[in-house]
Amino acid sequence: MAGPGSTPEQEDGSWPVADKFSTRTLRSSSTVYQGRIWDVVSDTFSLTPDSEPLSRDYIAHPGAVAVVVLNEENQVLLLSQYRHPVHMVLWEIPAGLLDVQGEDFVVGAARELAEEADLVAAQWHVLTDFFNSPGSSSEAIRIYLARDLSPVPQDQRHVRTDEEAEIAFRWVDLAEAVEAVLSGRIHNPSAVVGILAAAQASAGGFSQLRDAHAPWPEHPAQRGQ
């Protein structure tokens, strides 16, 4: 990332390779579509105080969490689910929206793990954070690494409906999952990012992972605080 006023060719390495917040002049903001889960917002803003206004439409999203689940054999849990917008059954990792107001992020991830995979994890770490589509959505996703697993008791399991009723599971060696990503056989963004991040973390003995409750200022509800 080049410094202010510089071009990529002028970058001298003094600026850290780290995304940063940038405040721009917001002229107006309105909701042009209100959906069941997310809205479409139209903002008019200026890059500099004296520049011409620009208008951009984007999805206002509550954020999401995803979970890379690793067992003692260094296998990752993958689940298959039909996704209608792309008309495909995708191999994914457990994931879900952070649509419960004020819910702790780790609690939300544990809830999704229990509901989608019938599992409880005793060991949690932050694996990585990313924006799913920053040119068109405010969505931020945090991927956790979950280990030390146990099953949810049969009488406490979530009843999956609709597309989730078709979910099927497979434990896959982490190296095999990486190969599936690199060969273009896995397309879900959380799975792609999570699998590659888990492989890198595994190679380092998981020593560089953040605490499960590490700050997440990029989450939509945390920005500007």
Short mmCIF file of C-alpha atoms in Angstrom, two decimals:
data_model
loop_
_atom_site.label_atom_id
_atom_site.label_comp_id
_atom_site.label_asym_id
_atom_site.label_seq_id
_atom_site.Cartn_x
_atom_site.Cartn_y
_atom_site.Cartn_z
CA MET A 1 0.00 0.00 0.00
CA ALA A 2 1.61 3.25 -1.12
CA GLY A 3 1.81 6.20 1.21
CA PRO A 4 -0.32 9.36 0.76
CA GLY A 5 0.43 11.07 -2.51
CA SER A 6 2.74 8.32 -3.75
CA THR A 7 2.43 5.85 -6.59
CA PRO A 8 3.31 2.14 -6.33
CA GLU A 9 6.61 2.91 -8.09
CA GLN A 10 7.45 5.48 -5.39
CA GLU A 11 6.82 3.15 -2.45
CA ASP A 12 10.03 2.92 -0.41
CA GLY A 13 8.95 0.28 2.07
CA SER A 14 8.48 2.67 4.99
CA TRP A 15 4.71 2.18 5.03
CA PRO A 16 3.58 -1.06 6.70
CA VAL A 17 1.72 -3.67 4.67
CA ALA A 18 -1.49 -3.22 6.64
CA ASP A 19 -4.94 -1.99 5.70
CA LYS A 20 -6.03 1.15 7.51
CA PHE A 21 -9.18 3.16 8.07
CA SER A 22 -9.66 6.28 5.97
CA THR A 23 -12.21 8.99 6.74
CA ARG A 24 -13.80 10.68 3.72
CA THR A 25 -16.43 13.42 3.56
CA LEU A 26 -19.89 11.81 3.48
CA ARG A 27 -22.44 14.04 1.72
CA SER A 28 -25.53 11.84 2.03
CA SER A 29 -26.60 8.28 2.72
CA SER A 30 -29.89 6.51 2.05
CA THR A 31 -31.30 2.98 2.05
CA VAL A 32 -32.57 2.21 -1.44
CA TYR A 33 -33.58 -1.40 -0.72
CA GLN A 34 -34.42 -3.09 2.57
CA GLY A 35 -34.11 -6.86 2.56
CA ARG A 36 -34.72 -9.65 5.05
CA ILE A 37 -31.05 -9.99 5.96
CA TRP A 38 -29.20 -7.05 4.38
CA ASP A 39 -29.99 -3.69 2.81
CA VAL A 40 -28.66 -1.81 -0.20
CA VAL A 41 -27.33 1.63 0.71
CA SER A 42 -26.44 4.53 -1.57
CA ASP A 43 -23.73 6.90 -0.31
CA THR A 44 -22.53 10.14 -1.84
CA PHE A 45 -19.07 11.19 -0.65
CA SER A 46 -15.97 13.14 -1.64
CA LEU A 47 -12.46 11.74 -1.70
CA THR A 48 -11.13 15.15 -0.63
CA PRO A 49 -13.02 18.15 0.80
CA ASP A 50 -12.81 20.04 -2.51
CA SER A 51 -13.30 17.16 -4.96
CA GLU A 52 -16.47 16.34 -6.90
CA PRO A 53 -18.93 14.04 -5.08
CA LEU A 54 -19.06 10.36 -5.97
CA SER A 55 -22.03 8.00 -5.49
CA ARG A 56 -21.67 4.31 -4.66
CA ASP A 57 -24.28 1.65 -3.92
CA TYR A 58 -23.35 -1.28 -1.71
CA ILE A 59 -24.79 -4.02 0.50
CA ALA A 60 -24.95 -3.09 4.19
CA HIS A 61 -24.15 -6.42 5.85
CA PRO A 62 -24.14 -7.46 9.55
CA GLY A 63 -20.92 -9.44 9.19
CA ALA A 64 -20.30 -13.16 9.51
CA VAL A 65 -18.13 -15.79 11.12
CA ALA A 66 -16.74 -19.04 9.76
CA VAL A 67 -14.96 -21.94 11.40
CA VAL A 68 -12.11 -24.16 10.24
CA VAL A 69 -12.59 -27.35 12.25
CA LEU A 70 -9.48 -29.50 12.69
CA ASN A 71 -9.41 -32.89 14.39
CA GLU A 72 -6.44 -34.65 15.99
CA GLU A 73 -5.47 -36.19 12.62
CA ASN A 74 -5.11 -32.71 11.09
CA GLN A 75 -8.21 -33.26 9.01
CA VAL A 76 -10.55 -30.39 8.20
CA LEU A 77 -14.33 -30.76 8.30
CA LEU A 78 -15.99 -29.81 5.01
CA LEU A 79 -19.72 -29.66 4.43
CA SER A 80 -21.58 -29.56 1.14
CA GLN A 81 -24.55 -27.23 0.64
CA TYR A 82 -26.60 -25.98 -2.31
CA ARG A 83 -26.19 -22.25 -3.05
CA HIS A 84 -28.92 -20.97 -5.33
CA PRO A 85 -27.29 -17.75 -6.67
CA VAL A 86 -24.52 -19.84 -8.27
CA HIS A 87 -26.67 -22.97 -8.88
CA MET A 88 -24.02 -25.23 -7.35
CA VAL A 89 -23.49 -27.53 -4.40
CA LEU A 90 -20.36 -26.13 -2.73
CA TRP A 91 -17.88 -27.58 -0.29
CA GLU A 92 -17.75 -25.14 2.60
CA ILE A 93 -16.77 -24.75 6.24
CA PRO A 94 -19.34 -24.00 8.99
CA ALA A 95 -20.35 -20.34 8.81
CA GLY A 96 -23.18 -17.96 9.51
CA LEU A 97 -24.36 -14.39 9.91
CA LEU A 98 -23.75 -12.27 12.98
CA ASP A 99 -27.38 -11.20 13.02
CA VAL A 100 -28.00 -11.43 16.79
CA GLN A 101 -27.64 -7.91 18.19
CA GLY A 102 -24.71 -7.64 20.61
CA GLU A 103 -23.78 -11.31 20.42
CA ASP A 104 -20.17 -12.14 21.24
CA PHE A 105 -18.35 -13.17 18.05
CA VAL A 106 -16.99 -16.42 19.50
CA VAL A 107 -20.44 -17.31 20.83
CA GLY A 108 -21.82 -16.75 17.34
CA ALA A 109 -19.16 -18.99 15.82
CA ALA A 110 -19.82 -21.71 18.42
CA ARG A 111 -23.53 -21.48 17.68
CA GLU A 112 -22.95 -21.97 13.95
CA LEU A 113 -20.61 -24.89 14.62
CA ALA A 114 -23.21 -26.61 16.77
CA GLU A 115 -26.09 -25.91 14.38
CA GLU A 116 -24.32 -26.84 11.14
CA ALA A 117 -21.92 -29.57 12.26
CA ASP A 118 -23.28 -30.91 15.58
CA LEU A 119 -19.93 -30.18 17.24
CA VAL A 120 -18.57 -28.32 20.27
CA ALA A 121 -14.97 -27.08 20.40
CA ALA A 122 -12.98 -26.46 23.58
CA GLN A 123 -10.11 -24.62 21.86
CA TRP A 124 -10.66 -21.49 19.78
CA HIS A 125 -8.31 -19.08 18.00
CA VAL A 126 -8.71 -16.37 15.38
CA LEU A 127 -7.36 -17.73 12.12
CA THR A 128 -7.82 -14.69 9.87
CA ASP A 129 -10.17 -11.82 8.95
CA PHE A 130 -11.21 -10.68 5.49
CA PHE A 131 -13.70 -8.65 3.48
CA ASN A 132 -15.77 -10.83 1.19
CA SER A 133 -16.34 -8.21 -1.54
CA PRO A 134 -15.19 -4.76 -0.39
CA GLY A 135 -16.12 -3.10 -3.66
CA SER A 136 -19.80 -3.91 -3.23
CA SER A 137 -20.46 -4.96 0.37
CA SER A 138 -19.62 -3.87 3.93
CA GLU A 139 -19.45 -7.53 4.98
CA ALA A 140 -16.49 -8.55 7.15
CA ILE A 141 -15.81 -12.21 7.96
CA ARG A 142 -13.77 -13.58 10.83
CA ILE A 143 -12.54 -17.15 10.48
CA TYR A 144 -11.85 -19.10 13.63
CA LEU A 145 -9.83 -22.26 14.15
CA ALA A 146 -11.73 -24.74 16.34
CA ARG A 147 -10.06 -27.79 17.89
CA ASP A 148 -10.50 -30.21 20.81
CA LEU A 149 -13.87 -31.37 19.55
CA SER A 150 -16.82 -33.20 21.04
CA PRO A 151 -20.29 -33.98 19.65
CA VAL A 152 -23.46 -32.12 20.58
CA PRO A 153 -25.72 -34.56 22.49
CA GLN A 154 -28.30 -36.11 20.18
CA ASP A 155 -31.28 -34.62 22.02
CA GLN A 156 -29.79 -31.10 21.83
CA ARG A 157 -29.02 -30.98 18.12
CA HIS A 158 -30.39 -28.27 15.85
CA VAL A 159 -32.99 -29.37 13.31
CA ARG A 160 -31.69 -28.23 9.93
CA THR A 161 -34.29 -27.14 7.36
CA ASP A 162 -34.46 -25.92 3.74
CA GLU A 163 -31.05 -26.01 2.03
CA GLU A 164 -29.36 -26.89 5.32
CA ALA A 165 -31.36 -30.14 5.50
CA GLU A 166 -29.23 -31.40 2.58
CA ILE A 167 -25.89 -30.74 4.30
CA ALA A 168 -23.43 -33.62 4.07
CA PHE A 169 -20.07 -33.87 5.83
CA ARG A 170 -16.59 -35.11 5.01
CA TRP A 171 -13.32 -35.09 6.95
CA VAL A 172 -10.46 -34.29 4.56
CA ASP A 173 -6.71 -34.21 5.17
CA LEU A 174 -5.65 -30.57 5.34
CA ALA A 175 -3.09 -31.08 2.56
CA GLU A 176 -5.78 -32.62 0.35
CA ALA A 177 -8.08 -29.67 1.04
CA VAL A 178 -5.31 -27.26 0.03
CA GLU A 179 -4.87 -29.19 -3.22
CA ALA A 180 -8.62 -28.96 -3.86
CA VAL A 181 -8.45 -25.17 -3.42
CA LEU A 182 -5.43 -24.71 -5.69
CA SER A 183 -6.87 -26.95 -8.39
CA GLY A 184 -10.08 -24.90 -8.50
CA ARG A 185 -12.36 -27.56 -7.03
CA ILE A 186 -13.41 -25.48 -3.98
CA HIS A 187 -14.88 -22.01 -4.55
CA ASN A 188 -16.56 -20.87 -1.33
CA PRO A 189 -14.53 -17.83 -0.18
CA SER A 190 -14.50 -18.68 3.53
CA ALA A 191 -13.40 -22.23 2.74
CA VAL A 192 -10.68 -21.06 0.34
CA VAL A 193 -9.29 -18.46 2.74
CA GLY A 194 -9.72 -20.64 5.81
CA ILE A 195 -8.10 -23.76 4.36
CA LEU A 196 -5.05 -21.89 3.07
CA ALA A 197 -4.70 -19.96 6.34
CA ALA A 198 -5.01 -23.16 8.38
CA ALA A 199 -2.34 -24.85 6.30
CA GLN A 200 0.06 -21.96 6.85
CA ALA A 201 -0.76 -21.84 10.56
CA SER A 202 -0.29 -25.59 10.88
CA ALA A 203 3.17 -25.36 9.29
CA GLY A 204 4.14 -22.94 12.05
CA GLY A 205 2.66 -25.01 14.84
CA PHE A 206 -0.24 -22.55 15.25
CA SER A 207 2.08 -20.33 17.30
CA GLN A 208 1.16 -17.05 15.62
CA LEU A 209 -2.61 -17.27 15.94
CA ARG A 210 -4.50 -14.57 17.81
CA ASP A 211 -6.63 -15.12 20.89
CA ALA A 212 -10.25 -15.97 20.13
CA HIS A 213 -11.33 -12.64 21.64
CA ALA A 214 -8.82 -10.50 19.76
CA PRO A 215 -10.19 -7.07 18.73
CA TRP A 216 -12.02 -6.93 15.42
CA PRO A 217 -12.32 -3.21 14.55
CA GLU A 218 -13.14 -4.03 10.91
CA HIS A 219 -16.49 -5.58 11.83
CA PRO A 220 -19.34 -3.31 10.58
CA ALA A 221 -20.59 -2.59 14.09
CA GLN A 222 -17.09 -1.76 15.38
CA ARG A 223 -15.93 0.67 12.69
CA GLY A 224 -15.32 4.21 13.84
CA GLN A 225 -15.29 3.29 17.53
#
